[in-house]
PDB file of C-alpha atoms and ligand atoms in Angstrom:
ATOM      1  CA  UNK A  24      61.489 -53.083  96.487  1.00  0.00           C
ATOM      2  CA  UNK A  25      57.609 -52.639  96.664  1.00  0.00           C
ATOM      3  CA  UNK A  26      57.331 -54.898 100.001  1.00  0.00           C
ATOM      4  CA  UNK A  27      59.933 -52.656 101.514  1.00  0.00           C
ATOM      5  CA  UNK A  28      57.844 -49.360 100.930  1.00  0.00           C
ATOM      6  CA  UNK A  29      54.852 -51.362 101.867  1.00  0.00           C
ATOM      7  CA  UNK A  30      56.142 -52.438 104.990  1.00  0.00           C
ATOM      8  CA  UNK A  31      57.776 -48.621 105.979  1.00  0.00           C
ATOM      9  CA  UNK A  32      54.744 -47.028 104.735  1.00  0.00           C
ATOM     10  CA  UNK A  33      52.649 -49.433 106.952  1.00  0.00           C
ATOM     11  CA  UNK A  34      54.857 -49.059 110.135  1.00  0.00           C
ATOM     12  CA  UNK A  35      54.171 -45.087 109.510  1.00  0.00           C
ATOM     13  CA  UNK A  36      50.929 -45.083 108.884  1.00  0.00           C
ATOM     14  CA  UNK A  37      50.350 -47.517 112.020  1.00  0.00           C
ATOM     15  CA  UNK A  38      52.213 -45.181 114.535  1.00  0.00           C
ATOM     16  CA  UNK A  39      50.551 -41.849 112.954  1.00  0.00           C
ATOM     17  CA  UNK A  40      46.887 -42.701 113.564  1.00  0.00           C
ATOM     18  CA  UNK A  41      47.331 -44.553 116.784  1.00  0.00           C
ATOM     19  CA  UNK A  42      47.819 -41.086 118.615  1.00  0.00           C
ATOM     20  CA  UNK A  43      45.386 -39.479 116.934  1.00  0.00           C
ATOM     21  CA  UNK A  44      42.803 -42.323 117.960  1.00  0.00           C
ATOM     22  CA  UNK A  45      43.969 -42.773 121.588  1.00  0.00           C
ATOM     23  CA  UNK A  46      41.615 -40.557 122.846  1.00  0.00           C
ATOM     24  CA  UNK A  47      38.518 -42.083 121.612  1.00  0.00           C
ATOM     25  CA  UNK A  48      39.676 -46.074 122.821  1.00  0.00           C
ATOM     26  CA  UNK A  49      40.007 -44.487 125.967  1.00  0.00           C
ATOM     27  CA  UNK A  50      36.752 -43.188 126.428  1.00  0.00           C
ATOM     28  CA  UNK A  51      35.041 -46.446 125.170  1.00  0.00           C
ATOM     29  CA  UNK A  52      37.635 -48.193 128.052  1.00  0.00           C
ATOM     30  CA  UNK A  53      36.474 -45.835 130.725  1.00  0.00           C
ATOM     31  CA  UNK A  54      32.699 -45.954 129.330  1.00  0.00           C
ATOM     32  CA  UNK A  55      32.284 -42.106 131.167  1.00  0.00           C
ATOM     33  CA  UNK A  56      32.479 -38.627 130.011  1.00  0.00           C
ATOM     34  CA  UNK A  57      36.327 -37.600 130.240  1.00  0.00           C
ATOM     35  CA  UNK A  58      37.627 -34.153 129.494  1.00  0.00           C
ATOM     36  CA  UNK A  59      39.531 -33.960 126.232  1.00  0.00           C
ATOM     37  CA  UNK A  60      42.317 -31.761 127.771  1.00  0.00           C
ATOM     38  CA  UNK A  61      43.940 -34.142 129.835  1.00  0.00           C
ATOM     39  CA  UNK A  62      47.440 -33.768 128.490  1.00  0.00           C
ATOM     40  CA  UNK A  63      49.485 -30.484 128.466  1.00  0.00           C
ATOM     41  CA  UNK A  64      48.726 -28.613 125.699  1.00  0.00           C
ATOM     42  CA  UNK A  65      52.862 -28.039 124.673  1.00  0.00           C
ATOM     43  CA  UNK A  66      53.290 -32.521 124.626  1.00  0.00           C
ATOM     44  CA  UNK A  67      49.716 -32.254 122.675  1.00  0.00           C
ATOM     45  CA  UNK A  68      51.123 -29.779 120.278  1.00  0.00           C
ATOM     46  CA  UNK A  69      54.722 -31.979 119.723  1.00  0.00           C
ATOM     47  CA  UNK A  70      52.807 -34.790 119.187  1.00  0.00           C
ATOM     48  CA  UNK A  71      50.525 -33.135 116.534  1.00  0.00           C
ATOM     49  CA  UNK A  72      53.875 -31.826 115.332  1.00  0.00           C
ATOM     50  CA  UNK A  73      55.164 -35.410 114.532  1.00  0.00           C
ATOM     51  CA  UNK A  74      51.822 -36.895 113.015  1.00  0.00           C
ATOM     52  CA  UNK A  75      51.809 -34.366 110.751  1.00  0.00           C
ATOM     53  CA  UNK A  76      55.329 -34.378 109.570  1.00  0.00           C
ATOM     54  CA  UNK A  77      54.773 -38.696 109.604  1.00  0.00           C
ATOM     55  CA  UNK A  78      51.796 -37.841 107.279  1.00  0.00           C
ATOM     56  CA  UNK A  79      53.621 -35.614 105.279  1.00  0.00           C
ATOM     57  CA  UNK A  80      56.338 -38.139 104.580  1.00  0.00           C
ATOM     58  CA  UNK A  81      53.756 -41.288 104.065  1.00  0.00           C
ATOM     59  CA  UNK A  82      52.255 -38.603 101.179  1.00  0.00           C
ATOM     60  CA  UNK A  83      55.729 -38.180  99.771  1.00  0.00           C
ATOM     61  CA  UNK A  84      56.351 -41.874  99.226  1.00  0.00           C
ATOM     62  CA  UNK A  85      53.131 -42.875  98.047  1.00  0.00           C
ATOM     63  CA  UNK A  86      53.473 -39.822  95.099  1.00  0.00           C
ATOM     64  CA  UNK A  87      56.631 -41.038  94.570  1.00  0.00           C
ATOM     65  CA  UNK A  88      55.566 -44.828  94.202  1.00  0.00           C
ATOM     66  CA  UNK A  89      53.085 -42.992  91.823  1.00  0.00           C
ATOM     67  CA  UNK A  90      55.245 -41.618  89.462  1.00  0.00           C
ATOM     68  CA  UNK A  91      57.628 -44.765  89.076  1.00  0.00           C
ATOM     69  CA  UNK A  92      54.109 -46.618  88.036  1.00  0.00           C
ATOM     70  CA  UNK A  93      53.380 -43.430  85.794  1.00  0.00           C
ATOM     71  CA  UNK A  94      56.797 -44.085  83.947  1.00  0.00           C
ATOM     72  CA  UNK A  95      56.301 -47.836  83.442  1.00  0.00           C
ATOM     73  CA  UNK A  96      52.977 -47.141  82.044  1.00  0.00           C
ATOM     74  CA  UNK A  97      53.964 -44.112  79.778  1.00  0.00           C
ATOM     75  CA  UNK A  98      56.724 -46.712  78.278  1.00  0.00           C
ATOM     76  CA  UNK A  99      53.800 -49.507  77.551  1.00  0.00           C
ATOM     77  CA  UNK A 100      51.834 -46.370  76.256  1.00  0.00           C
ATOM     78  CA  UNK A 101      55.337 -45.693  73.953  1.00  0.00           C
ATOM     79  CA  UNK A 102      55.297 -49.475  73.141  1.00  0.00           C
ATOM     80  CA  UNK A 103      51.772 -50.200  72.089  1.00  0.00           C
ATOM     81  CA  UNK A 104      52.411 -47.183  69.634  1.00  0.00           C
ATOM     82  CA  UNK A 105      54.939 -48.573  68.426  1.00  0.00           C
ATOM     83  CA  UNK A 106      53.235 -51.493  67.504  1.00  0.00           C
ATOM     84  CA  UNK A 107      50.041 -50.200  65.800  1.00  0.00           C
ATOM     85  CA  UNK A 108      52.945 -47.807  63.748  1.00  0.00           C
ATOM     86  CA  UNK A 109      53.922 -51.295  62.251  1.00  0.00           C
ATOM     87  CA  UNK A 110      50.795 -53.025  61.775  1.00  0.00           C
ATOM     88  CA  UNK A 111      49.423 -50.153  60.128  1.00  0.00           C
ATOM     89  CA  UNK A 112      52.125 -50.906  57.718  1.00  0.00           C
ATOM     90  CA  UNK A 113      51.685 -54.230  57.538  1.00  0.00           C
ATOM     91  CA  UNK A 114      48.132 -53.979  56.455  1.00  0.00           C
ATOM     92  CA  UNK A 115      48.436 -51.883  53.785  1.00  0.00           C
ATOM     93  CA  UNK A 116      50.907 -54.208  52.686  1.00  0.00           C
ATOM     94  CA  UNK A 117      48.271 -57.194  52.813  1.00  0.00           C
ATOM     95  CA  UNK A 118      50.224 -59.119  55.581  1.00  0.00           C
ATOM     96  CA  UNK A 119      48.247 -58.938  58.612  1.00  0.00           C
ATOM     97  CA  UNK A 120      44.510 -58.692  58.572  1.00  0.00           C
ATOM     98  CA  UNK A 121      42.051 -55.632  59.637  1.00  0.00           C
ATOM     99  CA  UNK A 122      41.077 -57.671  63.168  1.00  0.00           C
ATOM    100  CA  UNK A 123      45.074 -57.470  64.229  1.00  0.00           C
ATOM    101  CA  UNK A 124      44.886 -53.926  63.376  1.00  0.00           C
ATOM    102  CA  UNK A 125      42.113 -53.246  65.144  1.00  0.00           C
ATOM    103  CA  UNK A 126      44.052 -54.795  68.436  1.00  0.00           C
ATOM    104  CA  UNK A 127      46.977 -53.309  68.130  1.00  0.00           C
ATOM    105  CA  UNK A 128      44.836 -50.393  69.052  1.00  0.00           C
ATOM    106  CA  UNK A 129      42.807 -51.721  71.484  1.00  0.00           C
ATOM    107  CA  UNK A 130      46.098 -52.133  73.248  1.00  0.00           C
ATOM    108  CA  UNK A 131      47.228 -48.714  72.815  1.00  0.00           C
ATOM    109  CA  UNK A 132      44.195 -47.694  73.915  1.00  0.00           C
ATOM    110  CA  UNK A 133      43.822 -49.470  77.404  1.00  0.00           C
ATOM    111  CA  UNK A 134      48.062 -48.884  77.740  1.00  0.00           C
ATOM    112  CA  UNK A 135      46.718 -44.846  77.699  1.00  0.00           C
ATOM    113  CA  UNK A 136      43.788 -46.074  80.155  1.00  0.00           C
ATOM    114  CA  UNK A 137      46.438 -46.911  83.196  1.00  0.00           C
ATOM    115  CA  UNK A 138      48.421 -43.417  82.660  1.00  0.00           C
ATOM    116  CA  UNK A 139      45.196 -41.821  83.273  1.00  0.00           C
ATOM    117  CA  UNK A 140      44.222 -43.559  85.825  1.00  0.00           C
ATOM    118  CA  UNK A 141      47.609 -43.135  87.739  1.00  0.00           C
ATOM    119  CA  UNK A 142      47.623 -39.247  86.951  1.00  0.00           C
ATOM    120  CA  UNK A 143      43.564 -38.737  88.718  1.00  0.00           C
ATOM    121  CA  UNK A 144      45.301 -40.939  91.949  1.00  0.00           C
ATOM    122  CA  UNK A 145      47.900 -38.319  91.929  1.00  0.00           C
ATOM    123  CA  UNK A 146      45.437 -35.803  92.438  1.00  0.00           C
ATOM    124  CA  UNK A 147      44.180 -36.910  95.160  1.00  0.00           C
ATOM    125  CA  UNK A 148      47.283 -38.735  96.683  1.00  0.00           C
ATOM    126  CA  UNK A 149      46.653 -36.794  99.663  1.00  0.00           C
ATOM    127  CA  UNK A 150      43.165 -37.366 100.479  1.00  0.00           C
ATOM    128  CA  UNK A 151      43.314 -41.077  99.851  1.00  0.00           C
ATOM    129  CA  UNK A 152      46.013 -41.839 102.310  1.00  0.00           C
ATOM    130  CA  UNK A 153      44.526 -39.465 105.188  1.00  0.00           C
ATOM    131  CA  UNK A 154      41.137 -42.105 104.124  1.00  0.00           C
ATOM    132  CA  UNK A 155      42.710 -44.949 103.913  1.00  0.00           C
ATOM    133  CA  UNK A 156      44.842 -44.161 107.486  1.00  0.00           C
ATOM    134  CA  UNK A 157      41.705 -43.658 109.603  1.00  0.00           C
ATOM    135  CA  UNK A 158      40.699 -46.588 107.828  1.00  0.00           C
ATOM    136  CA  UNK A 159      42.903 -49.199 109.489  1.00  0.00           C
ATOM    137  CA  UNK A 160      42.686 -47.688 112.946  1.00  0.00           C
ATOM    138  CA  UNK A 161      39.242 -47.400 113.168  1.00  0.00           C
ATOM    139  CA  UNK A 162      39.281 -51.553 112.471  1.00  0.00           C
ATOM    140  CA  UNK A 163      41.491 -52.189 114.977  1.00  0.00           C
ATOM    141  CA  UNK A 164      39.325 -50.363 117.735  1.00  0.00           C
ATOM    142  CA  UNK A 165      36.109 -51.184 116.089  1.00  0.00           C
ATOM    143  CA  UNK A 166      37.908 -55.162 115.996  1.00  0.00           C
ATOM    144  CA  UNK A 167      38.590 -54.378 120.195  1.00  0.00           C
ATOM    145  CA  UNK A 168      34.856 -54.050 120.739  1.00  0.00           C
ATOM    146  CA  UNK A 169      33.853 -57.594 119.761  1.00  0.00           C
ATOM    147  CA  UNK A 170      31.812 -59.057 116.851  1.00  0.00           C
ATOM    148  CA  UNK A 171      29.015 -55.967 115.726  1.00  0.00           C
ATOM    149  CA  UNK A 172      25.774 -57.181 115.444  1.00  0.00           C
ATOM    150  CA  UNK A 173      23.349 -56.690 112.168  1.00  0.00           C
ATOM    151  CA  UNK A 174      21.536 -53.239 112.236  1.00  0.00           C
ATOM    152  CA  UNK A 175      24.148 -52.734 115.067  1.00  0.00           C
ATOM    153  CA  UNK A 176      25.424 -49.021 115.411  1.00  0.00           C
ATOM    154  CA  UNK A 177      28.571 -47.490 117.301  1.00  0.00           C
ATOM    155  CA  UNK A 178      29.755 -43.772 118.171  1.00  0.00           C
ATOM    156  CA  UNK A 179      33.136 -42.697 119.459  1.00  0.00           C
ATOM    157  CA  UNK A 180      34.657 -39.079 119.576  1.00  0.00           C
ATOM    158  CA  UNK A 181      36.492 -40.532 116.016  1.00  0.00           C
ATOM    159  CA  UNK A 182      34.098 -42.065 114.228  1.00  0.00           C
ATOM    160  CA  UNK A 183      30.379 -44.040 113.591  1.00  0.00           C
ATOM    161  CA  UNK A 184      29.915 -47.674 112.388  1.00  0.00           C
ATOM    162  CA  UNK A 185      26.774 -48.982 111.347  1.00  0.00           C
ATOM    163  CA  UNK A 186      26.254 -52.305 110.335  1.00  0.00           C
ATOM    164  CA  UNK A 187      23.786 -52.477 107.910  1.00  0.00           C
ATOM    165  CA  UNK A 188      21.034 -54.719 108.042  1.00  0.00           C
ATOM    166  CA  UNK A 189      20.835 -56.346 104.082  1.00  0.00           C
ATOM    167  CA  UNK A 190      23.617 -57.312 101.703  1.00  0.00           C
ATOM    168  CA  UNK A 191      25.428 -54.086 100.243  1.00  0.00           C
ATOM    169  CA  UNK A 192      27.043 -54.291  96.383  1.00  0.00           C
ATOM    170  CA  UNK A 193      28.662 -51.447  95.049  1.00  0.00           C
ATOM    171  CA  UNK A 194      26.766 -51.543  92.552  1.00  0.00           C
ATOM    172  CA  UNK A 195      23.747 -50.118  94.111  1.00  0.00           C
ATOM    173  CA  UNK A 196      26.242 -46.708  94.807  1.00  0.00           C
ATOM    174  CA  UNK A 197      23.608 -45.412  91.763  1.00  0.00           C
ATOM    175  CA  UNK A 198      20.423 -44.818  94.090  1.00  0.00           C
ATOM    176  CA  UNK A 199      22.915 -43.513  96.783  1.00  0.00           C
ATOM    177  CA  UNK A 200      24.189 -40.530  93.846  1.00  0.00           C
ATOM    178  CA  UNK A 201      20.553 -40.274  92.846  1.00  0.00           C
ATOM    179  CA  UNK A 202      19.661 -39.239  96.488  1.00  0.00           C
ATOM    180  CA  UNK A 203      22.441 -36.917  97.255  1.00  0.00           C
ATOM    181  CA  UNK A 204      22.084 -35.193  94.111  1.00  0.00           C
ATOM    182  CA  UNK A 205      18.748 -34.792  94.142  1.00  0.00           C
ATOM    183  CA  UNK A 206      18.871 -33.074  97.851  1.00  0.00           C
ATOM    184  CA  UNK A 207      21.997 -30.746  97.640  1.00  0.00           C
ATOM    185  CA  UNK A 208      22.091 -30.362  93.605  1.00  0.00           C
ATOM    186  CA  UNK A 209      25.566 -31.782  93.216  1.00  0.00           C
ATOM    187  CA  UNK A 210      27.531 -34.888  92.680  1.00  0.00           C
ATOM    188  CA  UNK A 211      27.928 -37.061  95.328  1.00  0.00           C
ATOM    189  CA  UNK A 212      31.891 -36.346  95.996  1.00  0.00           C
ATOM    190  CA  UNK A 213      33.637 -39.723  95.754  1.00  0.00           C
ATOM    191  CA  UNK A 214      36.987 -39.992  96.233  1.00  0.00           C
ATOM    192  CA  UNK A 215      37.697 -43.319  96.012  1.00  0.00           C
ATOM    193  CA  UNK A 216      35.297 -46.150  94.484  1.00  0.00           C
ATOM    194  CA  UNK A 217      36.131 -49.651  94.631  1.00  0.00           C
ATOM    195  CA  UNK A 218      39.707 -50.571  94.939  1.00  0.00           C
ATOM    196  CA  UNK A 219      42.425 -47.652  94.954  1.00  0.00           C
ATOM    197  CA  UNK A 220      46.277 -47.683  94.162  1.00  0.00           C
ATOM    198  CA  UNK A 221      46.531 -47.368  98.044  1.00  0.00           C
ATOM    199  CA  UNK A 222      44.964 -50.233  98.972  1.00  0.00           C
ATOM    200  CA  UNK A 223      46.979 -52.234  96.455  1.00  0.00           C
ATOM    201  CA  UNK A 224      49.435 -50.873  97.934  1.00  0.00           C
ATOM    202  CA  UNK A 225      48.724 -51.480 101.753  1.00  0.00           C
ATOM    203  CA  UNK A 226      47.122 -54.731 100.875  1.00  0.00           C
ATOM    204  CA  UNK A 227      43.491 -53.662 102.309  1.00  0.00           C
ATOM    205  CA  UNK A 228      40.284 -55.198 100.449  1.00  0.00           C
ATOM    206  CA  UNK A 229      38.269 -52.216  99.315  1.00  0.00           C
ATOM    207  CA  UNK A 230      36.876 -53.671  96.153  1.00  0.00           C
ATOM    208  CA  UNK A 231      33.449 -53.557  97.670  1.00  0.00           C
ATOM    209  CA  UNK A 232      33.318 -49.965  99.101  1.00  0.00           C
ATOM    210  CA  UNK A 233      33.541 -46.213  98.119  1.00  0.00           C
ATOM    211  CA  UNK A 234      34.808 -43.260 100.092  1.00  0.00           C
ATOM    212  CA  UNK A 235      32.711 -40.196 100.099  1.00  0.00           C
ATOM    213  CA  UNK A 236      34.484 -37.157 101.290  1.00  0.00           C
ATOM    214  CA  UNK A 237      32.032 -35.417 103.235  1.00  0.00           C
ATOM    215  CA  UNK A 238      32.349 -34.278 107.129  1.00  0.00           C
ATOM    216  CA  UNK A 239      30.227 -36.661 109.317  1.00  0.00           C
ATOM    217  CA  UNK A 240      29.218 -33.956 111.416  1.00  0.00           C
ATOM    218  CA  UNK A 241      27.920 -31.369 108.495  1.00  0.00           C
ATOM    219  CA  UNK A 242      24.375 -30.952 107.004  1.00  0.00           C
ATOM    220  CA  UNK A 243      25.436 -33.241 104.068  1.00  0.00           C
ATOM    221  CA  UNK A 244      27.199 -35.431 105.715  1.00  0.00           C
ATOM    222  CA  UNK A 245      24.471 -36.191 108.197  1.00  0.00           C
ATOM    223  CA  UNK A 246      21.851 -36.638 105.661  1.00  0.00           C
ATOM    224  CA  UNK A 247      23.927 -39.253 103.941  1.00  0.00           C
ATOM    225  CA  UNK A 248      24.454 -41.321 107.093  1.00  0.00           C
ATOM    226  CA  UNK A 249      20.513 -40.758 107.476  1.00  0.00           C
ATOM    227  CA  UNK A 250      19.796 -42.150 104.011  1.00  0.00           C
ATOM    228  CA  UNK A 251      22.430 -44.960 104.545  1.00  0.00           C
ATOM    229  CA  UNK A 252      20.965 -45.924 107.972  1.00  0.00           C
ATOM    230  CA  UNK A 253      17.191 -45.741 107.379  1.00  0.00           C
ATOM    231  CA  UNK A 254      17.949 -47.848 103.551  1.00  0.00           C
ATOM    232  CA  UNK A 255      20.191 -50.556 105.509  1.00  0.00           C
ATOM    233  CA  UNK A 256      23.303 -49.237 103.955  1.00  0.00           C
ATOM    234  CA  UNK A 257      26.620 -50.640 106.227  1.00  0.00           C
ATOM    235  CA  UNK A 258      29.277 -47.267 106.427  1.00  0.00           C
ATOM    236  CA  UNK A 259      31.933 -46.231 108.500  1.00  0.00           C
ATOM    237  CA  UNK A 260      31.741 -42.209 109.208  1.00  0.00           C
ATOM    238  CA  UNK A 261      35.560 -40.894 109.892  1.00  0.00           C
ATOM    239  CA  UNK A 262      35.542 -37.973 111.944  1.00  0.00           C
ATOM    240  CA  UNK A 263      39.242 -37.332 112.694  1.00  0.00           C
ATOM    241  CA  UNK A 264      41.642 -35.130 110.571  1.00  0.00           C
ATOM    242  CA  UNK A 265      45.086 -35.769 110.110  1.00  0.00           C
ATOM    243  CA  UNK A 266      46.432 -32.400 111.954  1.00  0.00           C
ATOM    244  CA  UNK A 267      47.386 -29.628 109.933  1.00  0.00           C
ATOM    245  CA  UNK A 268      46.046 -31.297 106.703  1.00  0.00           C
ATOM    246  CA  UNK A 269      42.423 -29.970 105.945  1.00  0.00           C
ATOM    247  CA  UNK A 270      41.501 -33.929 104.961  1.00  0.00           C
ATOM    248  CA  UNK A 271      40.586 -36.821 106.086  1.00  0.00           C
ATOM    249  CA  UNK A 272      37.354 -36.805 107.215  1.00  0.00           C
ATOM    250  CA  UNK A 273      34.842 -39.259 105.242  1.00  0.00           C
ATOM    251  CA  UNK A 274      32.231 -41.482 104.944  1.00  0.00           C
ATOM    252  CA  UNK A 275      32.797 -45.027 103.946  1.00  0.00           C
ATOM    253  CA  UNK A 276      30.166 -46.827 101.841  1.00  0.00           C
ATOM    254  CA  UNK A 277      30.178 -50.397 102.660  1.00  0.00           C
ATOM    255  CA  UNK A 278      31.846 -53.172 105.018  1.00  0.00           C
ATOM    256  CA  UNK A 279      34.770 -52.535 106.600  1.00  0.00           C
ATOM    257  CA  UNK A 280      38.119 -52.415 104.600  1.00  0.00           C
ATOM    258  CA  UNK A 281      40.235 -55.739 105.839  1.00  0.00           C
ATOM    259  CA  UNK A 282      43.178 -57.093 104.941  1.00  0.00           C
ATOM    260  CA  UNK A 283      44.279 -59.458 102.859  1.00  0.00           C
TER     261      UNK A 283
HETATM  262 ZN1   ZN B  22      36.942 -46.647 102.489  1.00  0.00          ZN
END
């Protein structure tokens, strides 16, 4: 049941982006200035039409996927409750010892974990597929262009790559939040670190990345892509929105997302 709404989900998500990319792989092809209203503005607006109702309907069946996980886990949650009920008892009836007590709880406790973590990717259901989306185009034009050397950067109309130049962990995402807080006075607006219930889902290796949701072309997002570039920092800096959906745009902190 899962492959099937992988594979529908992927087919979707494949033929939604690809039009909204288009332009930009054409450009690169051409490799000269090209006006961006080539097309008649009524096909333009159909099209735009059907990308956003495809997005729409991607959304719907990832929430959906959501909540069946959410009900599996609140049942373990239900479970594991269950369980520490009776070895409560049985302790104070001398039959089972303090440590088996101790996790029984333990259990209930990372059983409550999950639910949570479900419920914060249903916030943001919406923001992590427009992400992940622009994602997996922008790898299959950036994979068109050829092997990117180190310290190598590209610009299209949809989005920036640069290479990096040292190895990148997630782990040092600290110094990166140290930065941006210390300029603009807020947290660093992650939407996604490491790997998400999306790309479990869509089979994409994120483990080693974060997404930042921050415009490429504002003041924040440009001094973040100046940090990242001057510190060595590989990213990936999304410029295109899914249409009439006011996200999507983001900066992506580390290599590439591949699959698996
Ligand atoms: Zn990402």
């Amino acid at each position: 049941m899962a492959g099937l709404l992988q594979d529908r989900m992927l087919a979707r998500a494949a033929i939604l982006v690809l039009a909204l990319l288009i332009t930009s792989v054409d450009c690169l092809a051409q490799k000269k200035p090209r006006s961006p209203k080539s097309s008649s503005s009524s096909s333009t607006k159909s099209e735009l039409d059907k990308l956003r109702k495809q997005y729409i309907e991607a959304t719907k069946e990832y929430k959906a996927s959501l909540e069946r996980l959410l009900l599996l886990y609140q049942k373990s949650v239900a479970k594991a409750n269950d369980r520490l009920t009776k070895s409560k008892q049985l302790f104070t009836e001398g039959l089972i010892s303090k440590n088996q007590v101790t996790e029984s709880e333990e259990a209930v406790a990372s059983a409550q974990l999950k639910v949570t973590q479900v419920q914060q990717q249903m916030t943001t259901a919406d923001t992590q597929i427009a992400q992940a989306l622009l994602e997996v185009e922008g790898e299959k034009q950036i994979a068109r262009l050829g092997a990117l050397r180190k310290g190598s950067l590209i610009r299209t109309t949809s989005f920036i790559r640069y290479n990096g130049v040292g190895a990148w962990s997630l782990s040092q995402a600290g110094k990166i939040e140290t930065f941006f807080q210390q300029i603009f006075k807020r947290p660093l607006p992650i939407a996604v670190f490491g790997q998400g219930a999306i790309h479990n889902q869509w089979r994409l290796d994120h483990h080693n990345a974060m997404d930042v949701s921050l415009n490429p072309d504002g003041p924040e997002g440009q001094a973040l892509i100046n940090y990242l570039q001057s510190s060595g920092i590989p990213f990936s800096a999304f410029r295109a929105a899914i249409p009439g959906v006011a996200t999507g745009p983001h900066i992506h902190i580390g290599m590439p997302s591949h699959r698996y």
